Amino acid sequence: MKLFWFVLLLGYSAQSTALSWPGFAKQQSCLELYPTYQQLVDEVRTYTPWYSLDHWLMPWLLPKDQFEVTQHQLHCAQLEYQSDNLLVQAWGLQPNSKSTKKRPVIIYNRGGNAALGRLDFVSVLRQLSPLAQQGFIVLASQYRGSVPKDQQTYGKDQFGGDDVNDIHQLIELAKQLPEADADNIFLYGISRGGMMSYLTARQRDDIRAMAITAAPTDLVTELPRLPEMELIFRSLIPNYDQNKQQELEQRSVLYWAEELPASLPVLLMYGGEDQRVHPENSQRLAAKLTELQRPVKLIEFTDADHLLTDYKEQEREAMLQWFRQHQQNEQKAATAP
């Protein structure tokens, strides 16, 4: 009899997990990945040199309170989904408390390329979990090519080519989630993720608002500043050497800013001391959108670096305020002309 109830409970648990992320090819809960905080600490220590201060201060550097909240107050999972007959990895988080209202969705677009910049569980705790705690469903694609050793299954990163389809597909999957509000889809992109956000928004009319941090907007003028990026472009962008100018412009929003949805509110944030993406990228786009009479807001963190390392809370609060300001609620929809 006890075995019967155990099997029944196990089946119910598996069903509950499956219902959390319908439409995804694979999902594994964060609680299964890291049952205890100490297990996470031990794993991170394996790739942190024993002689570094970070190795010994790991329990203080990893947010334990965020770990507890993520594991016990959120549905958190490592996901896989299909895009163009490839498998793409992702993370998903949503509040596990029941709500009578649909939840807005943030599509988080990471920086980096290929495996560089992949979101690990520590990144989830620090960057994604705080957003889900505010009542949002959060989905973050790793993009195709994030598993370079298996390109047949997981594809190859094209740095703003066909990999943009991975974000489109993630948005469509988000709309299938039972608690997702399809009328309130937001894009949040950092660095290269900002470029991916522009490319995505260019082809859609269902993005409610967008927040971008330190993203390149003109790769043509950025390349002379960082000539080492040419090696990355050449290795990732198809036909780069044959169509260099065209491929760089296609990935640079300043060359087609007027093609963004006219009513799309755009928040631009950047660090005044950014050494990787020049502040002019955000400044020039803000000026262009203003010239086009588009809703745009520009925030400079004067002495901040590329990732706004010392200003993450301020960045997050500005972004959340922007999304809430432009969120369409039922009352607004009912009174709209």
Protein backbone atom coordinates (compact mmCIF):
# COMPACT_ATOMS: atom_id res chain seq x y z
CA MET A 1 0.00 0.00 0.00
CA LYS A 2 2.84 2.37 0.87
CA LEU A 3 4.45 1.57 -2.46
CA PHE A 4 1.19 2.47 -4.24
CA TRP A 5 1.06 5.91 -2.62
CA PHE A 6 4.77 6.47 -3.31
CA VAL A 7 4.31 5.67 -7.00
CA LEU A 8 1.20 7.86 -7.16
CA LEU A 9 3.02 10.76 -5.49
CA LEU A 10 5.99 10.32 -7.80
CA GLY A 11 3.72 10.37 -10.82
CA TYR A 12 1.94 13.48 -9.59
CA SER A 13 5.26 15.20 -8.96
CA ALA A 14 6.50 14.38 -12.47
CA GLN A 15 3.20 15.60 -13.93
CA SER A 16 3.43 18.86 -11.98
CA THR A 17 6.95 19.44 -13.27
CA ALA A 18 5.85 18.73 -16.84
CA LEU A 19 2.95 21.14 -16.54
CA SER A 20 5.31 23.92 -15.45
CA TRP A 21 6.92 24.21 -18.90
CA PRO A 22 4.64 22.80 -21.63
CA GLY A 23 6.04 22.78 -25.13
CA PHE A 24 9.67 22.30 -24.13
CA ALA A 25 11.49 19.20 -25.33
CA LYS A 26 13.31 18.70 -22.04
CA GLN A 27 13.21 20.16 -18.55
CA GLN A 28 15.02 19.51 -15.33
CA SER A 29 14.17 21.38 -12.17
CA CYS A 30 16.86 23.43 -10.47
CA LEU A 31 16.12 21.54 -7.28
CA GLU A 32 17.13 18.32 -9.01
CA LEU A 33 20.28 19.94 -10.38
CA TYR A 34 21.36 21.37 -7.02
CA PRO A 35 19.50 19.77 -4.10
CA THR A 36 21.61 21.62 -1.54
CA TYR A 37 23.45 24.90 -1.33
CA GLN A 38 26.65 23.14 -0.32
CA GLN A 39 26.55 21.09 -3.51
CA LEU A 40 26.50 24.30 -5.54
CA VAL A 41 29.40 25.75 -3.54
CA ASP A 42 31.44 22.58 -4.01
CA GLU A 43 30.83 22.56 -7.77
CA VAL A 44 31.81 26.19 -8.23
CA ARG A 45 34.96 25.56 -6.22
CA THR A 46 36.00 22.84 -8.69
CA TYR A 47 36.63 25.45 -11.38
CA THR A 48 37.92 28.17 -9.03
CA PRO A 49 41.68 27.86 -8.33
CA TRP A 50 42.34 26.73 -4.76
CA TYR A 51 44.92 29.49 -4.28
CA SER A 52 42.45 32.29 -5.12
CA LEU A 53 40.64 34.23 -2.44
CA ASP A 54 37.33 33.54 -4.19
CA HIS A 55 37.80 29.80 -3.64
CA TRP A 56 37.81 30.18 0.13
CA LEU A 57 35.24 32.96 0.28
CA MET A 58 32.78 31.08 -1.94
CA PRO A 59 30.02 30.76 0.73
CA TRP A 60 30.07 34.55 1.10
CA LEU A 61 30.23 35.27 -2.63
CA LEU A 62 27.31 33.04 -3.62
CA PRO A 63 23.89 34.40 -2.60
CA LYS A 64 22.57 31.70 -0.26
CA ASP A 65 19.33 33.55 0.41
CA GLN A 66 18.76 33.79 -3.34
CA PHE A 67 19.44 30.05 -3.61
CA GLU A 68 16.78 29.29 -1.01
CA VAL A 69 14.22 31.57 -2.65
CA THR A 70 14.91 30.19 -6.12
CA GLN A 71 14.64 26.57 -5.03
CA HIS A 72 11.57 26.88 -2.82
CA GLN A 73 9.55 29.87 -4.02
CA LEU A 74 10.06 29.67 -7.79
CA HIS A 75 9.58 27.10 -10.51
CA CYS A 76 13.14 27.03 -11.86
CA ALA A 77 14.28 24.69 -14.60
CA GLN A 78 16.99 24.03 -17.12
CA LEU A 79 15.21 23.64 -20.44
CA GLU A 80 15.72 22.54 -24.01
CA TYR A 81 13.52 23.42 -26.97
CA GLN A 82 13.51 22.98 -30.72
CA SER A 83 14.39 25.75 -33.13
CA ASP A 84 14.97 25.13 -36.85
CA ASN A 85 15.36 21.39 -36.20
CA LEU A 86 18.07 22.08 -33.62
CA LEU A 87 18.01 21.79 -29.84
CA VAL A 88 18.57 24.99 -27.91
CA GLN A 89 19.20 25.17 -24.19
CA ALA A 90 17.55 27.70 -21.91
CA TRP A 91 16.61 28.58 -18.34
CA GLY A 92 13.11 29.28 -17.10
CA LEU A 93 11.80 30.74 -13.85
CA GLN A 94 8.33 31.65 -12.66
CA PRO A 95 6.68 32.21 -9.29
CA ASN A 96 5.14 29.03 -7.90
CA SER A 97 2.43 30.92 -6.05
CA LYS A 98 -1.00 30.81 -7.65
CA SER A 99 -2.27 34.01 -9.20
CA THR A 100 -5.66 34.98 -10.62
CA LYS A 101 -3.91 37.23 -13.13
CA LYS A 102 -1.64 36.28 -15.98
CA ARG A 103 2.03 37.06 -15.40
CA PRO A 104 4.13 39.32 -17.66
CA VAL A 105 7.09 37.69 -19.40
CA ILE A 106 10.71 38.81 -19.63
CA ILE A 107 12.80 37.28 -22.41
CA TYR A 108 16.39 37.70 -21.22
CA ASN A 109 19.01 37.78 -23.99
CA ARG A 110 22.52 37.10 -22.77
CA GLY A 111 25.82 38.46 -24.02
CA GLY A 112 28.85 36.55 -25.26
CA ASN A 113 29.11 34.08 -28.11
CA ALA A 114 29.01 30.30 -28.50
CA ALA A 115 29.87 28.84 -25.06
CA LEU A 116 31.40 32.10 -23.84
CA GLY A 117 28.77 33.84 -21.74
CA ARG A 118 26.60 30.76 -21.17
CA LEU A 119 24.30 31.22 -18.22
CA ASP A 120 25.16 28.84 -15.39
CA PHE A 121 23.12 28.41 -12.22
CA VAL A 122 25.08 31.13 -10.44
CA SER A 123 24.07 33.52 -13.23
CA VAL A 124 20.49 32.39 -12.79
CA LEU A 125 20.61 33.21 -9.09
CA ARG A 126 22.16 36.62 -9.59
CA GLN A 127 20.46 37.83 -12.77
CA LEU A 128 17.22 35.96 -13.41
CA SER A 129 15.86 34.93 -10.04
CA PRO A 130 15.39 38.53 -8.78
CA LEU A 131 13.20 39.24 -11.82
CA ALA A 132 10.98 36.21 -11.23
CA GLN A 133 10.63 37.24 -7.59
CA GLN A 134 8.98 40.43 -8.84
CA GLY A 135 6.17 38.42 -10.42
CA PHE A 136 7.56 37.92 -13.93
CA ILE A 137 7.99 34.73 -15.91
CA VAL A 138 11.60 34.78 -17.06
CA LEU A 139 13.00 32.81 -20.00
CA ALA A 140 16.61 32.99 -21.17
CA SER A 141 17.96 31.26 -24.26
CA GLN A 142 21.56 30.08 -24.45
CA TYR A 143 21.23 30.39 -28.28
CA ARG A 144 22.24 27.68 -30.70
CA GLY A 145 25.93 26.83 -30.64
CA SER A 146 26.25 27.02 -26.86
CA VAL A 147 27.46 23.39 -26.95
CA PRO A 148 30.29 23.68 -29.52
CA LYS A 149 31.28 20.02 -29.20
CA ASP A 150 27.90 18.88 -30.60
CA GLN A 151 27.02 21.22 -33.45
CA GLN A 152 24.94 18.57 -35.19
CA THR A 153 22.46 18.61 -32.28
CA TYR A 154 22.84 22.12 -30.91
CA GLY A 155 23.88 24.03 -34.02
CA LYS A 156 26.39 26.82 -34.47
CA ASP A 157 26.22 30.38 -33.22
CA GLN A 158 25.80 32.89 -36.07
CA PHE A 159 26.06 36.02 -33.91
CA GLY A 160 22.80 37.54 -35.05
CA GLY A 161 22.01 35.32 -38.03
CA ASP A 162 19.61 32.39 -37.94
CA ASP A 163 20.13 32.20 -34.18
CA VAL A 164 17.64 35.08 -33.86
CA ASN A 165 15.03 32.41 -34.61
CA ASP A 166 15.88 30.90 -31.22
CA ILE A 167 14.46 33.99 -29.52
CA HIS A 168 11.38 34.05 -31.75
CA GLN A 169 10.70 30.42 -30.88
CA LEU A 170 11.20 31.07 -27.18
CA ILE A 171 8.65 33.87 -27.31
CA GLU A 172 6.11 31.56 -28.95
CA LEU A 173 6.75 28.93 -26.27
CA ALA A 174 6.33 31.58 -23.58
CA LYS A 175 2.86 32.38 -24.91
CA GLN A 176 1.88 28.74 -24.36
CA LEU A 177 2.64 28.83 -20.65
CA PRO A 178 -0.63 28.66 -18.69
CA GLU A 179 0.15 31.70 -16.52
CA ALA A 180 1.86 33.83 -19.19
CA ASP A 181 0.32 37.13 -20.30
CA ALA A 182 0.85 37.16 -24.06
CA ASP A 183 0.00 40.86 -24.16
CA ASN A 184 2.95 41.73 -21.94
CA ILE A 185 6.12 40.29 -23.45
CA PHE A 186 9.30 42.25 -22.66
CA LEU A 187 12.84 41.96 -24.00
CA TYR A 188 15.88 42.52 -21.79
CA GLY A 189 19.26 42.30 -23.51
CA ILE A 190 22.81 42.77 -22.31
CA SER A 191 25.74 43.47 -24.67
CA ARG A 192 25.39 41.06 -27.64
CA GLY A 193 21.95 40.22 -26.17
CA GLY A 194 20.91 43.78 -26.93
CA MET A 195 21.81 43.28 -30.57
CA MET A 196 19.72 40.09 -30.54
CA SER A 197 16.84 42.02 -28.99
CA TYR A 198 16.89 44.67 -31.72
CA LEU A 199 16.95 42.00 -34.42
CA THR A 200 14.02 40.22 -32.78
CA ALA A 201 11.91 43.34 -32.25
CA ARG A 202 12.49 44.36 -35.88
CA GLN A 203 10.41 41.36 -36.97
CA ARG A 204 7.61 41.49 -34.38
CA ASP A 205 4.74 43.68 -33.26
CA ASP A 206 4.01 41.94 -29.95
CA ILE A 207 6.87 43.25 -27.79
CA ARG A 208 5.50 45.55 -25.12
CA ALA A 209 8.80 47.27 -24.22
CA MET A 210 12.53 46.68 -24.34
CA ALA A 211 15.45 47.39 -21.98
CA ILE A 212 19.01 47.21 -23.29
CA THR A 213 22.32 47.44 -21.45
CA ALA A 214 25.62 48.27 -23.16
CA ALA A 215 24.76 46.86 -26.57
CA PRO A 216 26.58 47.52 -29.84
CA THR A 217 24.45 49.48 -32.27
CA ASP A 218 27.03 50.02 -35.04
CA LEU A 219 29.45 47.15 -35.53
CA VAL A 220 31.02 48.92 -38.49
CA THR A 221 32.45 51.69 -36.31
CA GLU A 222 33.02 49.40 -33.32
CA LEU A 223 35.28 46.99 -35.19
CA PRO A 224 38.25 49.41 -35.55
CA ARG A 225 38.08 50.01 -31.79
CA LEU A 226 38.17 46.28 -31.03
CA PRO A 227 39.92 44.65 -34.00
CA GLU A 228 40.20 41.35 -32.11
CA MET A 229 36.45 40.92 -32.62
CA GLU A 230 37.10 40.24 -36.31
CA LEU A 231 38.30 36.74 -35.42
CA ILE A 232 34.94 36.07 -33.74
CA PHE A 233 32.95 37.58 -36.59
CA ARG A 234 34.89 35.57 -39.16
CA SER A 235 34.40 32.31 -37.27
CA LEU A 236 30.67 32.80 -36.56
CA ILE A 237 29.04 34.99 -39.21
CA PRO A 238 28.29 33.09 -42.44
CA ASN A 239 29.96 34.51 -45.56
CA TYR A 240 31.66 37.18 -43.48
CA ASP A 241 34.69 37.75 -45.71
CA GLN A 242 32.54 37.94 -48.86
CA ASN A 243 29.90 40.29 -47.40
CA LYS A 244 31.60 41.99 -44.46
CA GLN A 245 29.94 45.40 -44.71
CA GLN A 246 26.50 43.98 -45.39
CA GLU A 247 26.67 41.46 -42.54
CA LEU A 248 27.85 44.04 -40.02
CA GLU A 249 25.17 46.54 -41.03
CA GLN A 250 22.49 43.85 -40.87
CA ARG A 251 23.43 43.35 -37.18
CA SER A 252 23.61 47.09 -36.41
CA VAL A 253 20.32 48.71 -35.44
CA LEU A 254 21.53 52.22 -36.32
CA TYR A 255 21.27 51.31 -40.00
CA TRP A 256 17.60 50.35 -39.77
CA ALA A 257 16.26 51.89 -36.54
CA GLU A 258 13.16 53.13 -38.39
CA GLU A 259 12.16 49.47 -38.91
CA LEU A 260 11.64 48.94 -35.18
CA PRO A 261 7.94 49.09 -34.22
CA ALA A 262 7.01 52.76 -34.00
CA SER A 263 5.34 52.45 -30.59
CA LEU A 264 8.01 50.24 -28.97
CA PRO A 265 9.41 51.91 -25.81
CA VAL A 266 13.19 51.44 -25.57
CA LEU A 267 15.26 51.93 -22.41
CA LEU A 268 19.00 52.26 -23.03
CA MET A 269 21.52 51.89 -20.19
CA TYR A 270 25.30 52.04 -20.35
CA GLY A 271 28.43 52.62 -18.31
CA GLY A 272 30.46 55.78 -18.87
CA GLU A 273 33.69 53.79 -18.41
CA ASP A 274 32.71 50.92 -20.70
CA GLN A 275 35.89 49.63 -22.37
CA ARG A 276 34.19 46.93 -24.47
CA VAL A 277 31.26 48.67 -26.14
CA HIS A 278 31.79 52.40 -26.58
CA PRO A 279 29.16 54.59 -24.86
CA GLU A 280 28.51 56.28 -28.21
CA ASN A 281 26.57 53.19 -29.28
CA SER A 282 23.77 53.89 -26.82
CA GLN A 283 24.02 57.65 -27.21
CA ARG A 284 23.73 57.56 -31.00
CA LEU A 285 20.77 55.19 -30.93
CA ALA A 286 18.98 57.34 -28.37
CA ALA A 287 19.50 60.38 -30.63
CA LYS A 288 18.27 58.44 -33.67
CA LEU A 289 15.12 57.19 -31.92
CA THR A 290 14.46 60.69 -30.60
CA GLU A 291 14.80 62.03 -34.15
CA LEU A 292 12.26 59.40 -35.25
CA GLN A 293 9.98 60.53 -32.40
CA ARG A 294 10.06 57.10 -30.79
CA PRO A 295 9.60 56.48 -27.03
CA VAL A 296 13.16 56.18 -25.67
CA LYS A 297 14.97 56.81 -22.40
CA LEU A 298 18.75 56.94 -21.91
CA ILE A 299 20.45 56.27 -18.56
CA GLU A 300 24.20 56.67 -18.04
CA PHE A 301 25.97 55.20 -15.02
CA THR A 302 28.90 57.57 -15.17
CA ASP A 303 31.75 55.52 -13.68
CA ALA A 304 30.35 52.06 -14.46
CA ASP A 305 32.02 49.34 -16.53
CA HIS A 306 30.58 47.33 -19.43
CA LEU A 307 28.35 45.10 -17.28
CA LEU A 308 27.46 47.85 -14.77
CA THR A 309 29.07 45.60 -12.16
CA ASP A 310 28.65 47.97 -9.23
CA TYR A 311 25.20 49.12 -10.30
CA LYS A 312 23.27 45.90 -10.88
CA GLU A 313 20.49 46.76 -8.43
CA GLN A 314 20.02 50.21 -9.95
CA GLU A 315 20.02 48.71 -13.44
CA ARG A 316 17.44 46.12 -12.43
CA GLU A 317 15.20 48.65 -10.73
CA ALA A 318 15.28 50.99 -13.74
CA MET A 319 14.42 48.11 -16.05
CA LEU A 320 11.56 46.82 -13.90
CA GLN A 321 10.16 50.34 -13.54
CA TRP A 322 10.29 50.76 -17.33
CA PHE A 323 8.44 47.50 -17.91
CA ARG A 324 5.79 48.25 -15.30
CA GLN A 325 5.32 51.73 -16.71
CA HIS A 326 4.52 50.27 -20.12
CA GLN A 327 2.75 47.14 -19.01
CA GLN A 328 -0.77 46.88 -20.37
CA ASN A 329 -3.21 45.83 -17.70
CA GLU A 330 -6.83 44.81 -18.10
CA GLN A 331 -8.12 48.23 -17.12
CA LYS A 332 -5.96 50.00 -19.70
CA ALA A 333 -7.02 47.56 -22.38
CA ALA A 334 -10.70 48.05 -21.55
CA THR A 335 -10.48 51.87 -21.74
CA ALA A 336 -8.28 52.04 -24.82
CA PRO A 337 -9.92 53.69 -27.86
